CSV table of C-alpha atoms in Angstrom, one decimal:
chain,number,residue,atom,x,y,z
C,1,MET,CA,-167.1,-3.3,-122.6
C,2,ALA,CA,-167.2,-7.0,-122.4
C,3,ALA,CA,-164.7,-6.6,-119.0
C,4,ALA,CA,-166.0,-3.3,-117.8
C,5,GLN,CA,-167.1,-3.2,-114.6
C,6,ARG,CA,-171.4,-1.9,-114.8
C,7,ILE,CA,-174.2,0.0,-112.9
C,8,VAL,CA,-177.6,-1.1,-113.7
C,9,ILE,CA,-180.4,1.7,-112.8
C,10,GLU,CA,-183.8,-0.1,-112.8
C,11,ASN,CA,-187.4,0.9,-112.7
C,12,CYS,CA,-187.4,4.1,-113.9
C,13,SER,CA,-189.0,6.8,-116.1
C,14,ILE,CA,-186.4,8.1,-118.4
C,15,ALA,CA,-186.2,10.5,-121.1
C,16,THR,CA,-183.5,10.2,-123.5
C,17,VAL,CA,-183.4,13.3,-125.5
C,18,ASP,CA,-182.5,11.6,-128.2
C,19,ALA,CA,-183.4,12.8,-131.8
C,20,ASP,CA,-186.9,11.6,-131.4
C,21,ASP,CA,-186.9,12.1,-128.1
C,22,THR,CA,-187.4,8.8,-127.3
C,23,GLU,CA,-189.2,7.9,-123.4
C,24,TYR,CA,-189.4,5.4,-121.2
C,25,ALA,CA,-192.8,5.0,-118.8
C,26,THR,CA,-190.6,2.3,-116.9
C,27,GLY,CA,-187.3,1.0,-117.4
C,28,TYR,CA,-183.3,0.7,-117.3
C,29,VAL,CA,-179.7,1.4,-118.4
C,30,VAL,CA,-176.8,-0.2,-118.4
C,31,VAL,CA,-173.6,1.8,-117.7
C,32,ALA,CA,-170.3,-0.1,-118.0
C,33,GLY,CA,-167.0,1.8,-117.8
C,34,ASN,CA,-167.7,5.3,-118.8
C,35,ARG,CA,-170.2,4.6,-121.1
C,36,ILE,CA,-174.1,4.1,-121.8
C,37,GLU,CA,-174.0,-0.1,-122.9
C,38,SER,CA,-177.1,-0.4,-123.3
C,39,LEU,CA,-181.1,1.1,-121.8
C,40,GLY,CA,-185.0,0.7,-122.6
C,41,ALA,CA,-188.0,-0.3,-121.2
C,42,GLY,CA,-188.7,-3.2,-118.6
C,43,SER,CA,-186.4,-4.9,-116.9
C,44,ALA,CA,-181.8,-5.2,-117.9
C,45,PRO,CA,-180.8,-8.1,-119.5
C,46,GLU,CA,-180.7,-11.3,-117.8
C,47,GLY,CA,-176.8,-12.3,-117.2
C,48,LEU,CA,-174.8,-9.1,-117.1
C,49,GLU,CA,-171.1,-9.5,-115.8
C,50,ASN,CA,-169.6,-7.6,-113.7
C,51,VAL,CA,-172.4,-5.9,-112.3
C,52,VAL,CA,-170.9,-3.5,-109.1
C,53,ARG,CA,-173.8,-2.0,-108.3
C,54,ARG,CA,-177.7,-2.0,-108.9
C,55,VAL,CA,-180.3,1.1,-108.3
C,56,ASP,CA,-183.6,0.9,-107.9
C,57,GLY,CA,-185.0,4.0,-109.6
C,58,THR,CA,-188.8,3.6,-108.5
C,59,GLY,CA,-189.8,7.5,-108.5
C,60,HIS,CA,-187.4,8.7,-109.8
C,61,LEU,CA,-186.9,10.2,-113.5
C,62,ALA,CA,-183.1,9.8,-114.9
C,63,THR,CA,-182.0,11.8,-118.2
C,64,PRO,CA,-178.9,13.0,-119.5
C,65,GLY,CA,-176.8,15.4,-117.2
C,66,LEU,CA,-177.5,19.2,-117.6
C,67,VAL,CA,-174.4,21.3,-119.4
C,68,ASN,CA,-174.2,24.3,-118.7
C,69,THR,CA,-172.8,27.0,-121.4
C,70,HIS,CA,-171.9,30.2,-119.6
C,71,HIS,CA,-171.1,31.0,-116.7
C,72,HIS,CA,-168.0,33.5,-114.4
C,73,PHE,CA,-167.2,31.8,-111.9
C,74,TYR,CA,-165.4,34.5,-109.7
C,75,GLN,CA,-168.8,36.3,-109.0
C,76,TRP,CA,-169.7,33.2,-106.6
C,77,ILE,CA,-167.7,36.0,-104.1
C,78,THR,CA,-169.9,39.0,-105.4
C,79,ARG,CA,-173.5,37.7,-105.0
C,80,GLY,CA,-176.1,40.1,-103.5
C,81,LEU,CA,-174.6,43.4,-104.6
C,82,ALA,CA,-175.8,45.9,-107.4
C,83,THR,CA,-179.2,43.9,-107.5
C,84,ASP,CA,-181.3,46.9,-109.2
C,85,HIS,CA,-178.8,47.9,-111.7
C,86,ASN,CA,-179.1,47.4,-115.6
C,87,LEU,CA,-176.0,45.9,-116.7
C,88,PHE,CA,-173.6,48.9,-117.9
C,89,ASN,CA,-174.3,50.6,-114.5
C,90,TRP,CA,-174.0,46.8,-112.7
C,91,LEU,CA,-170.1,46.5,-114.4
C,92,VAL,CA,-169.5,49.9,-113.6
C,93,ALA,CA,-170.3,48.9,-110.2
C,94,LEU,CA,-168.7,46.1,-109.8
C,95,TYR,CA,-165.2,46.0,-112.6
C,96,PRO,CA,-163.5,48.0,-109.0
C,97,THR,CA,-163.8,44.9,-106.6
C,98,TRP,CA,-163.1,42.2,-109.6
C,99,ALA,CA,-159.8,43.8,-110.7
C,100,ARG,CA,-159.2,42.7,-106.6
C,101,ILE,CA,-159.5,39.0,-107.5
C,102,ASP,CA,-156.8,37.1,-107.1
C,103,GLU,CA,-155.8,33.2,-107.1
C,104,GLN,CA,-157.1,32.1,-103.8
C,105,MET,CA,-160.4,34.2,-104.2
C,106,VAL,CA,-160.6,32.7,-107.5
C,107,TYR,CA,-160.0,28.9,-106.3
C,108,ALA,CA,-162.7,29.5,-103.5
C,109,ALA,CA,-165.2,30.9,-105.9
C,110,ALA,CA,-164.5,28.4,-108.3
C,111,GLN,CA,-165.7,25.6,-106.0
C,112,GLY,CA,-168.6,27.2,-104.8
C,113,SER,CA,-169.8,27.7,-108.3
C,114,LEU,CA,-169.0,24.0,-109.1
C,115,ALA,CA,-170.6,22.7,-106.2
C,116,MET,CA,-174.0,24.0,-106.4
C,117,MET,CA,-174.5,23.3,-110.4
C,118,ALA,CA,-173.2,19.7,-109.9
C,119,ARG,CA,-175.3,19.0,-106.7
C,120,GLY,CA,-178.8,20.2,-109.0
C,121,GLY,CA,-177.8,17.9,-111.7
C,122,VAL,CA,-175.2,19.2,-113.9
C,123,THR,CA,-172.6,17.0,-115.3
C,124,THR,CA,-170.8,19.5,-118.1
C,125,ALA,CA,-170.2,22.7,-116.6
C,126,MET,CA,-168.4,25.8,-118.5
C,127,ASP,CA,-166.4,29.2,-117.1
C,128,HIS,CA,-166.2,31.9,-119.4
C,129,HIS,CA,-163.1,33.8,-117.2
C,130,TYR,CA,-161.7,37.1,-118.3
C,131,VAL,CA,-160.8,39.0,-115.8
C,132,PHE,CA,-156.8,39.0,-115.0
C,133,PRO,CA,-155.6,41.4,-112.8
C,134,LYS,CA,-151.3,42.3,-112.8
C,135,GLY,CA,-150.1,40.0,-110.2
C,136,SER,CA,-153.0,38.0,-109.2
C,137,GLY,CA,-151.4,34.4,-110.1
C,138,ASP,CA,-152.6,31.4,-112.3
C,139,LEU,CA,-156.3,31.8,-112.6
C,140,SER,CA,-157.3,29.5,-114.9
C,141,GLY,CA,-155.1,26.7,-113.4
C,142,ALA,CA,-156.8,27.4,-109.8
C,143,ILE,CA,-160.5,26.8,-112.2
C,144,ILE,CA,-159.4,23.9,-114.1
C,145,ARG,CA,-158.2,22.9,-110.8
C,146,ALA,CA,-161.3,23.1,-108.7
C,147,ALA,CA,-163.2,21.3,-111.7
C,148,ARG,CA,-161.0,18.5,-111.7
C,149,GLU,CA,-161.3,17.8,-108.0
C,150,ALA,CA,-165.2,18.0,-108.6
C,151,GLY,CA,-165.1,15.8,-111.0
C,152,VAL,CA,-167.5,17.1,-113.3
C,153,ARG,CA,-166.5,17.6,-117.3
C,154,PHE,CA,-165.3,20.9,-118.0
C,155,THR,CA,-165.0,23.5,-120.3
C,156,LEU,CA,-162.5,27.4,-120.0
C,157,ALA,CA,-163.3,29.6,-121.7
C,158,ARG,CA,-160.3,31.6,-121.4
C,159,GLY,CA,-161.1,35.5,-121.3
C,160,SER,CA,-159.4,38.5,-122.2
C,161,MET,CA,-160.1,42.3,-122.0
C,162,ASP,CA,-158.1,45.1,-123.5
C,163,ARG,CA,-159.7,48.1,-123.9
C,164,SER,CA,-160.4,49.7,-120.7
C,165,GLU,CA,-161.4,52.9,-118.6
C,166,LYS,CA,-158.6,54.6,-120.7
C,167,ASP,CA,-159.2,53.7,-124.0
C,168,GLY,CA,-163.6,54.4,-123.8
C,169,GLY,CA,-164.1,50.7,-121.7
C,170,LEU,CA,-165.7,49.5,-118.2
C,171,PRO,CA,-162.9,48.0,-116.5
C,172,PRO,CA,-160.0,49.7,-114.7
C,173,ASP,CA,-157.3,50.0,-116.7
C,174,PHE,CA,-155.1,47.8,-114.2
C,175,ALA,CA,-157.8,44.7,-114.9
C,176,VAL,CA,-156.9,44.3,-118.5
C,177,GLU,CA,-154.3,42.7,-120.6
C,178,THR,CA,-152.5,44.1,-123.9
C,179,LEU,CA,-153.8,43.0,-126.6
C,180,GLU,CA,-150.6,40.5,-127.4
C,181,GLY,CA,-150.3,39.6,-123.6
C,182,ALA,CA,-153.7,38.2,-123.6
C,183,LEU,CA,-153.1,36.1,-126.9
C,184,ALA,CA,-149.6,34.8,-125.4
C,185,ALA,CA,-151.8,33.8,-122.6
C,186,THR,CA,-154.7,32.4,-124.0
C,187,GLU,CA,-152.9,30.0,-126.8
C,188,ALA,CA,-150.6,29.2,-123.4
C,189,THR,CA,-154.0,27.7,-122.2
C,190,VAL,CA,-154.9,26.4,-124.6
C,191,ASP,CA,-151.1,24.2,-124.9
C,192,GLU,CA,-151.5,23.4,-121.3
C,193,HIS,CA,-154.9,22.7,-120.6
C,194,HIS,CA,-156.7,21.2,-124.2
C,195,ASP,CA,-157.6,17.9,-124.8
C,196,ALA,CA,-159.3,17.2,-128.1
C,197,SER,CA,-160.1,13.5,-127.3
C,198,PHE,CA,-163.3,12.1,-126.9
C,199,GLY,CA,-164.8,12.0,-123.1
C,200,ALA,CA,-162.1,14.7,-122.9
C,201,MET,CA,-162.8,15.8,-119.1
C,202,THR,CA,-161.3,19.8,-119.6
C,203,GLN,CA,-161.3,21.4,-123.3
C,204,ILE,CA,-160.1,25.2,-123.2
C,205,ALA,CA,-161.9,27.7,-126.0
C,206,VAL,CA,-160.4,31.2,-126.7
C,207,ALA,CA,-163.4,34.3,-125.2
C,208,PRO,CA,-162.4,37.6,-125.4
C,209,CYS,CA,-165.1,39.0,-123.2
C,210,SER,CA,-167.9,41.6,-125.2
C,211,PRO,CA,-167.0,43.5,-128.0
C,212,PHE,CA,-167.5,46.5,-125.2
C,213,SER,CA,-164.5,45.3,-123.4
C,214,VAL,CA,-162.0,44.0,-126.4
C,215,SER,CA,-160.7,46.1,-129.6
C,216,THR,CA,-161.3,44.7,-133.1
C,217,GLU,CA,-158.1,43.4,-133.4
C,218,LEU,CA,-158.2,41.0,-130.4
C,219,LEU,CA,-161.2,39.9,-131.5
C,220,THR,CA,-159.8,39.1,-135.1
C,221,GLN,CA,-157.0,37.5,-134.1
C,222,GLY,CA,-158.3,35.4,-131.2
C,223,ALA,CA,-160.3,34.0,-134.0
C,224,GLU,CA,-157.8,32.7,-136.0
C,225,LEU,CA,-155.6,31.6,-132.5
C,226,ALA,CA,-158.9,29.8,-131.8
C,227,ARG,CA,-158.8,28.3,-135.5
C,228,ARG,CA,-155.6,27.6,-135.5
C,229,LYS,CA,-155.1,25.6,-132.8
C,230,GLY,CA,-158.6,23.5,-133.1
C,231,VAL,CA,-160.8,25.2,-130.0
C,232,ARG,CA,-164.0,26.9,-129.8
C,233,LEU,CA,-164.9,30.6,-129.4
C,234,HIS,CA,-167.0,32.6,-127.3
C,235,THR,CA,-167.8,35.5,-125.8
C,236,HIS,CA,-171.0,38.1,-125.1
C,237,GLY,CA,-173.0,39.0,-128.0
C,238,SER,CA,-176.4,41.5,-128.2
C,239,GLU,CA,-176.9,41.1,-124.4
C,240,THR,CA,-178.5,44.6,-124.4
C,241,VAL,CA,-179.8,48.2,-126.5
C,242,GLU,CA,-176.9,49.6,-125.3
C,243,GLU,CA,-174.7,47.4,-127.0
C,244,GLU,CA,-176.3,47.8,-130.2
C,245,GLN,CA,-176.1,51.2,-129.4
C,246,PHE,CA,-172.6,51.2,-129.2
C,247,CYS,CA,-171.3,48.8,-132.1
C,248,LYS,CA,-173.7,51.5,-134.4
C,249,GLU,CA,-172.1,54.5,-132.7
C,250,LEU,CA,-168.2,52.9,-132.7
C,251,PHE,CA,-168.2,50.5,-135.4
C,252,GLY,CA,-171.0,51.4,-137.7
C,253,MET,CA,-172.7,48.4,-138.0
C,254,GLY,CA,-175.2,45.9,-135.4
C,255,PRO,CA,-173.3,43.3,-133.2
C,256,THR,CA,-173.9,40.3,-135.5
C,257,ASP,CA,-172.5,42.2,-138.9
C,258,TYR,CA,-169.9,43.2,-136.5
C,259,PHE,CA,-169.1,40.3,-135.3
C,260,GLU,CA,-169.3,39.1,-138.7
C,261,SER,CA,-166.4,40.6,-140.0
C,262,THR,CA,-164.0,40.1,-137.7
C,263,GLY,CA,-164.6,36.6,-138.0
C,264,TRP,CA,-167.2,35.5,-135.0
C,265,LEU,CA,-169.6,33.6,-136.9
C,266,GLY,CA,-169.3,29.8,-137.4
C,267,GLU,CA,-170.5,26.3,-135.7
C,268,ASP,CA,-167.1,26.8,-133.6
C,269,VAL,CA,-168.4,29.4,-131.9
C,270,TRP,CA,-171.2,30.4,-129.5
C,271,MET,CA,-172.4,33.9,-127.8
C,272,ALA,CA,-173.7,34.3,-124.4
C,273,HIS,CA,-177.2,36.3,-124.1
C,274,CYS,CA,-178.0,37.2,-128.1
C,275,VAL,CA,-181.3,39.0,-126.3
C,276,HIS,CA,-181.5,42.0,-129.2
C,277,MET,CA,-181.6,39.8,-131.7
C,278,ASN,CA,-183.7,40.8,-135.4
C,279,ASP,CA,-185.0,38.1,-138.5
C,280,SER,CA,-181.5,39.3,-140.0
C,281,ASP,CA,-179.7,38.4,-137.0
C,282,ILE,CA,-180.9,34.8,-136.2
C,283,ALA,CA,-180.6,34.2,-140.0
C,284,ALA,CA,-177.1,35.0,-139.9
C,285,PHE,CA,-176.6,32.8,-136.5
C,286,ALA,CA,-178.9,30.2,-138.0
C,287,ARG,CA,-176.8,29.9,-141.7
C,288,THR,CA,-173.5,29.7,-140.0
C,289,ARG,CA,-174.7,27.6,-136.8
C,290,THR,CA,-173.6,29.7,-135.0
C,291,GLY,CA,-174.6,28.8,-131.0
C,292,VAL,CA,-176.4,30.6,-128.1
C,293,ALA,CA,-176.0,30.8,-124.4
C,294,HIS,CA,-179.4,31.3,-122.9
C,295,CYS,CA,-179.1,32.4,-119.7
C,296,PRO,CA,-182.8,33.7,-118.7
C,297,SER,CA,-182.5,34.0,-115.0
C,298,SER,CA,-179.8,36.9,-115.6
C,299,ASN,CA,-181.0,38.4,-117.9
C,300,ALA,CA,-184.3,39.4,-116.1
C,301,ARG,CA,-181.9,40.4,-113.1
C,302,LEU,CA,-180.5,43.0,-115.4
C,303,ALA,CA,-183.4,43.8,-117.0
C,304,ALA,CA,-181.8,43.1,-120.7
C,305,GLY,CA,-184.9,41.6,-121.9
C,306,ILE,CA,-186.1,38.0,-123.4
C,307,ALA,CA,-184.1,36.3,-126.1
C,308,ARG,CA,-186.2,34.9,-129.2
C,309,VAL,CA,-185.6,31.6,-128.5
C,310,PRO,CA,-188.6,29.9,-129.7
C,311,ASP,CA,-187.8,31.7,-133.3
C,312,MET,CA,-183.8,30.8,-132.7
C,313,LEU,CA,-185.2,26.9,-132.6
C,314,ALA,CA,-187.7,27.5,-135.5
C,315,ALA,CA,-184.5,28.8,-137.8
C,316,GLY,CA,-182.2,25.9,-136.5
C,317,VAL,CA,-179.7,27.8,-134.3
C,318,PRO,CA,-178.0,26.4,-132.1
C,319,VAL,CA,-179.5,27.2,-128.6
C,320,GLY,CA,-178.1,25.6,-124.7
C,321,LEU,CA,-178.8,27.3,-121.3
C,322,GLY,CA,-176.6,29.1,-118.7
C,323,VAL,CA,-176.3,30.0,-115.1
C,324,ASP,CA,-174.4,33.3,-116.1
C,325,GLY,CA,-172.1,34.6,-113.4
C,326,THR,CA,-173.4,34.2,-109.6
C,327,ALA,CA,-173.5,38.4,-109.6
C,328,SER,CA,-176.6,38.4,-111.6
C,329,ASN,CA,-178.2,34.9,-110.8
C,330,GLU,CA,-177.2,34.3,-107.4
C,331,SER,CA,-178.9,31.0,-106.8
C,332,GLY,CA,-175.8,29.9,-109.8
C,333,GLU,CA,-177.9,26.4,-110.3
C,334,LEU,CA,-179.2,25.6,-113.8
C,335,HIS,CA,-182.5,23.6,-113.1
C,336,THR,CA,-183.9,27.2,-112.2
C,337,GLU,CA,-183.2,27.8,-115.8
C,338,LEU,CA,-185.3,25.1,-117.2
C,339,ARG,CA,-188.1,26.7,-115.7
C,340,ASN,CA,-187.2,29.8,-115.9
C,341,ALA,CA,-186.3,29.4,-119.6
C,342,LEU,CA,-189.8,28.4,-120.2
C,343,LEU,CA,-191.7,30.6,-118.3
C,344,VAL,CA,-190.3,33.9,-119.1
C,345,ASN,CA,-190.3,32.8,-123.1
C,346,ARG,CA,-193.7,32.3,-122.5
C,347,LEU,CA,-194.1,36.1,-121.6
C,348,GLY,CA,-192.9,37.0,-124.8
C,349,ALA,CA,-194.8,36.8,-128.1
C,350,HIS,CA,-195.4,33.0,-129.1
C,351,ARG,CA,-196.9,33.1,-125.3
C,352,GLU,CA,-197.9,29.8,-123.9
C,353,ALA,CA,-196.8,28.2,-127.2
C,354,ALA,CA,-192.9,29.6,-127.0
C,355,LEU,CA,-191.4,26.6,-125.5
C,356,ASN,CA,-192.8,23.2,-124.0
C,357,ALA,CA,-190.9,20.9,-120.2
C,358,ARG,CA,-189.6,18.3,-123.3
C,359,GLN,CA,-188.1,21.3,-125.0
C,360,ALA,CA,-186.4,23.0,-122.3
C,361,LEU,CA,-185.0,20.0,-121.2
C,362,ARG,CA,-183.6,19.7,-124.6
C,363,LEU,CA,-182.1,22.9,-124.3
C,364,GLY,CA,-180.6,21.8,-121.1
C,365,THR,CA,-179.3,18.8,-122.3
C,366,PHE,CA,-178.6,18.4,-125.8
C,367,GLY,CA,-178.6,22.2,-126.7
C,368,GLY,CA,-176.0,22.6,-124.4
C,369,ALA,CA,-174.4,19.7,-125.9
C,370,GLN,CA,-174.5,21.1,-129.4
C,371,VAL,CA,-172.6,24.4,-128.5
C,372,LEU,CA,-170.0,23.3,-126.8
C,373,GLY,CA,-169.4,20.9,-129.6
C,374,ARG,CA,-170.5,17.7,-128.0
C,375,ALA,CA,-173.0,16.5,-129.2
C,376,ALA,CA,-171.7,13.1,-130.3
C,377,GLU,CA,-170.6,12.7,-126.6
C,378,ILE,CA,-173.3,13.7,-124.2
C,379,GLY,CA,-176.6,15.5,-124.4
C,380,SER,CA,-178.9,12.5,-124.3
C,381,LEU,CA,-178.7,8.7,-123.5
C,382,GLU,CA,-177.6,6.8,-125.9
C,383,PRO,CA,-175.5,3.7,-126.5
C,384,GLY,CA,-172.1,4.3,-126.9
C,385,LYS,CA,-172.4,7.9,-125.2
C,386,LEU,CA,-170.5,8.8,-122.1
C,387,ALA,CA,-172.3,8.1,-119.2
C,388,ASP,CA,-173.2,11.6,-118.0
C,389,LEU,CA,-176.5,10.8,-116.4
C,390,VAL,CA,-178.7,12.0,-113.4
C,391,LEU,CA,-181.2,9.9,-110.9
C,392,TRP,CA,-184.0,12.9,-110.3
C,393,ARG,CA,-186.1,12.0,-107.4
C,394,LEU,CA,-189.8,12.7,-108.0
C,395,ASP,CA,-191.9,11.0,-105.3
C,396,THR,CA,-191.5,13.5,-102.1
C,397,LEU,CA,-194.1,15.5,-101.5
C,398,ALA,CA,-192.9,18.0,-104.1
C,399,HIS,CA,-194.0,16.0,-106.8
C,400,ALA,CA,-195.4,12.9,-106.3
C,401,SER,CA,-198.8,14.7,-107.4
C,402,ILE,CA,-197.5,15.3,-111.3
C,403,ALA,CA,-198.1,12.2,-113.4
C,404,ASP,CA,-196.0,13.4,-116.1
C,405,PRO,CA,-191.8,13.1,-114.8
C,406,VAL,CA,-191.1,15.7,-117.7
C,407,THR,CA,-193.5,18.0,-116.6
C,408,ALA,CA,-192.8,17.3,-112.7
C,409,LEU,CA,-189.4,18.0,-113.6
C,410,VAL,CA,-188.9,21.1,-115.5
C,411,PHE,CA,-192.7,22.8,-114.2
C,412,GLY,CA,-191.7,22.3,-110.2
C,413,ALA,CA,-189.5,22.6,-107.7
C,414,ALA,CA,-185.7,21.8,-107.8
C,415,ALA,CA,-185.9,18.0,-107.5
C,416,PRO,CA,-183.3,16.2,-105.5
C,417,VAL,CA,-180.7,14.3,-107.1
C,418,THR,CA,-179.9,10.5,-106.0
C,419,LEU,CA,-176.8,10.0,-108.2
C,420,SER,CA,-175.1,12.1,-110.8
C,421,LEU,CA,-172.6,9.8,-112.8
C,422,VAL,CA,-169.8,11.5,-115.2
C,423,ASN,CA,-168.1,9.8,-117.7
C,424,GLY,CA,-169.6,6.5,-115.4
C,425,LEU,CA,-168.3,8.1,-112.1
C,426,PRO,CA,-170.9,9.1,-108.8
C,427,VAL,CA,-170.1,13.0,-107.9
C,428,VAL,CA,-173.7,13.1,-106.0
C,429,GLU,CA,-175.7,10.7,-104.0
C,430,ASN,CA,-178.9,11.2,-102.1
C,431,SER,CA,-178.2,14.9,-102.8
C,432,ARG,CA,-174.7,15.6,-101.3
C,433,LEU,CA,-171.9,16.1,-103.1
C,434,LEU,CA,-169.1,13.2,-103.0
C,435,HIS,CA,-165.3,14.7,-103.6
C,436,VAL,CA,-166.3,18.2,-102.0
C,437,ASP,CA,-167.2,18.9,-98.4
C,438,GLU,CA,-169.9,21.5,-99.1
C,439,ASP,CA,-169.8,22.9,-95.4
C,440,ALA,CA,-166.2,23.8,-96.0
C,441,VAL,CA,-166.5,25.3,-99.5
C,442,ALA,CA,-169.4,27.6,-97.8
C,443,ARG,CA,-167.1,28.4,-95.0
C,444,SER,CA,-164.1,29.6,-97.4
C,445,THR,CA,-166.8,30.8,-100.1
C,446,ARG,CA,-167.5,33.4,-97.3
C,447,ALA,CA,-164.4,34.2,-96.4
C,448,GLU,CA,-163.1,34.6,-99.4
C,449,ALA,CA,-166.1,37.7,-100.6
C,450,GLN,CA,-165.0,38.9,-96.8
C,451,ARG,CA,-161.6,39.6,-98.2
C,452,LEU,CA,-162.6,40.8,-101.3
C,453,ALA,CA,-165.0,43.2,-99.6
C,454,ARG,CA,-162.1,44.7,-96.9
C,455,ILE,CA,-159.2,45.1,-100.1
C,456,THR,CA,-162.1,46.7,-102.1
C,457,ALA,CA,-162.8,49.2,-99.5
C,458,ARG,CA,-159.2,50.1,-98.5
C,459,ALA,CA,-158.7,50.5,-102.0
């Protein structure tokens, strides 16, 4: 790092979220190239060379960048619909619209989803895209292009569905793929876009949608494909009571046992939601190190229930946070999930002891890095790790009277982002995106939402 250009951030509070939860009331972070070179209490070391920028972090808190572990970007253009439905009724209401998306719509929706997350402190984003209507274009390529342009680190979970209405599923027949087509397209996406190297900006996961929208063969062969290619696996699991009933009626077992029978438990797997988990399910996830993407706002929006996050953490299950699609979480902003994870879980059995502010911050940073298989690279502020960090402003009206900065960040209103670095490069400054025109994105997402609504109405 001796010849690398350096950014020095000083005079800020720091929450490292390392293994010891080390914090500094006033300290510094030195970034050299795309890595964190050093950090600690007090002032930065004297005599640093190639310092291209110094940032006065007075009144700010530095944290690892937020890591989003579950999302559906395309839903940005179907926000505000079916607002009083449970999951299955919501899917039935929206699939006829989603089945008519195309490449232009998906690109605009990805831009909107990424812009909202990045502006709110997300440095690693993830999208689970599983709707590939026939003739809709290169949807995976459009999503990856939007992420590259936004400057964020990104995982595309290439989803798939092969169980349509004629097979007892929910999606329209023309919105699903064949088993062979889904596997081939997924493998091609991995081959074209996955980067397995340290510091990769784009990675791919294999991600059949859910037990009730894919065949057992797609799950089983998808797991085999992922392990042959050395990539991670993602799907929805145990989201609702109805899903549990569906699995028992169709497969003679609950979701967790069904997933295990198809090769879908393991340290290379993470599942979204996991709301309806009994003690045996949690033990199986802990034993196999299967990860969970906790999506509290979406679970509340769809009345799915309260996931047993405190019990999962106590058992050793890796847990991160997810926005989920913005048709079931219209804010599309991960900071909200820090607060809601804490508040919603306090409504459960553990009450006020469920989660505290630092546990919530860990879920949104290091927990997410674990779930995505990138804990050695991101998720905490430590020398040698990638320089993905956020400087939150906490000296304004919204937070200034809260003495503890982590409490202010988690319990308080959404804090402004003064600076967000991804791979050592600024992507947000003073709450504005540097690589994307937010106003232009707002116009394009509105136009594409209206175009999709017109197409659906004509159909």
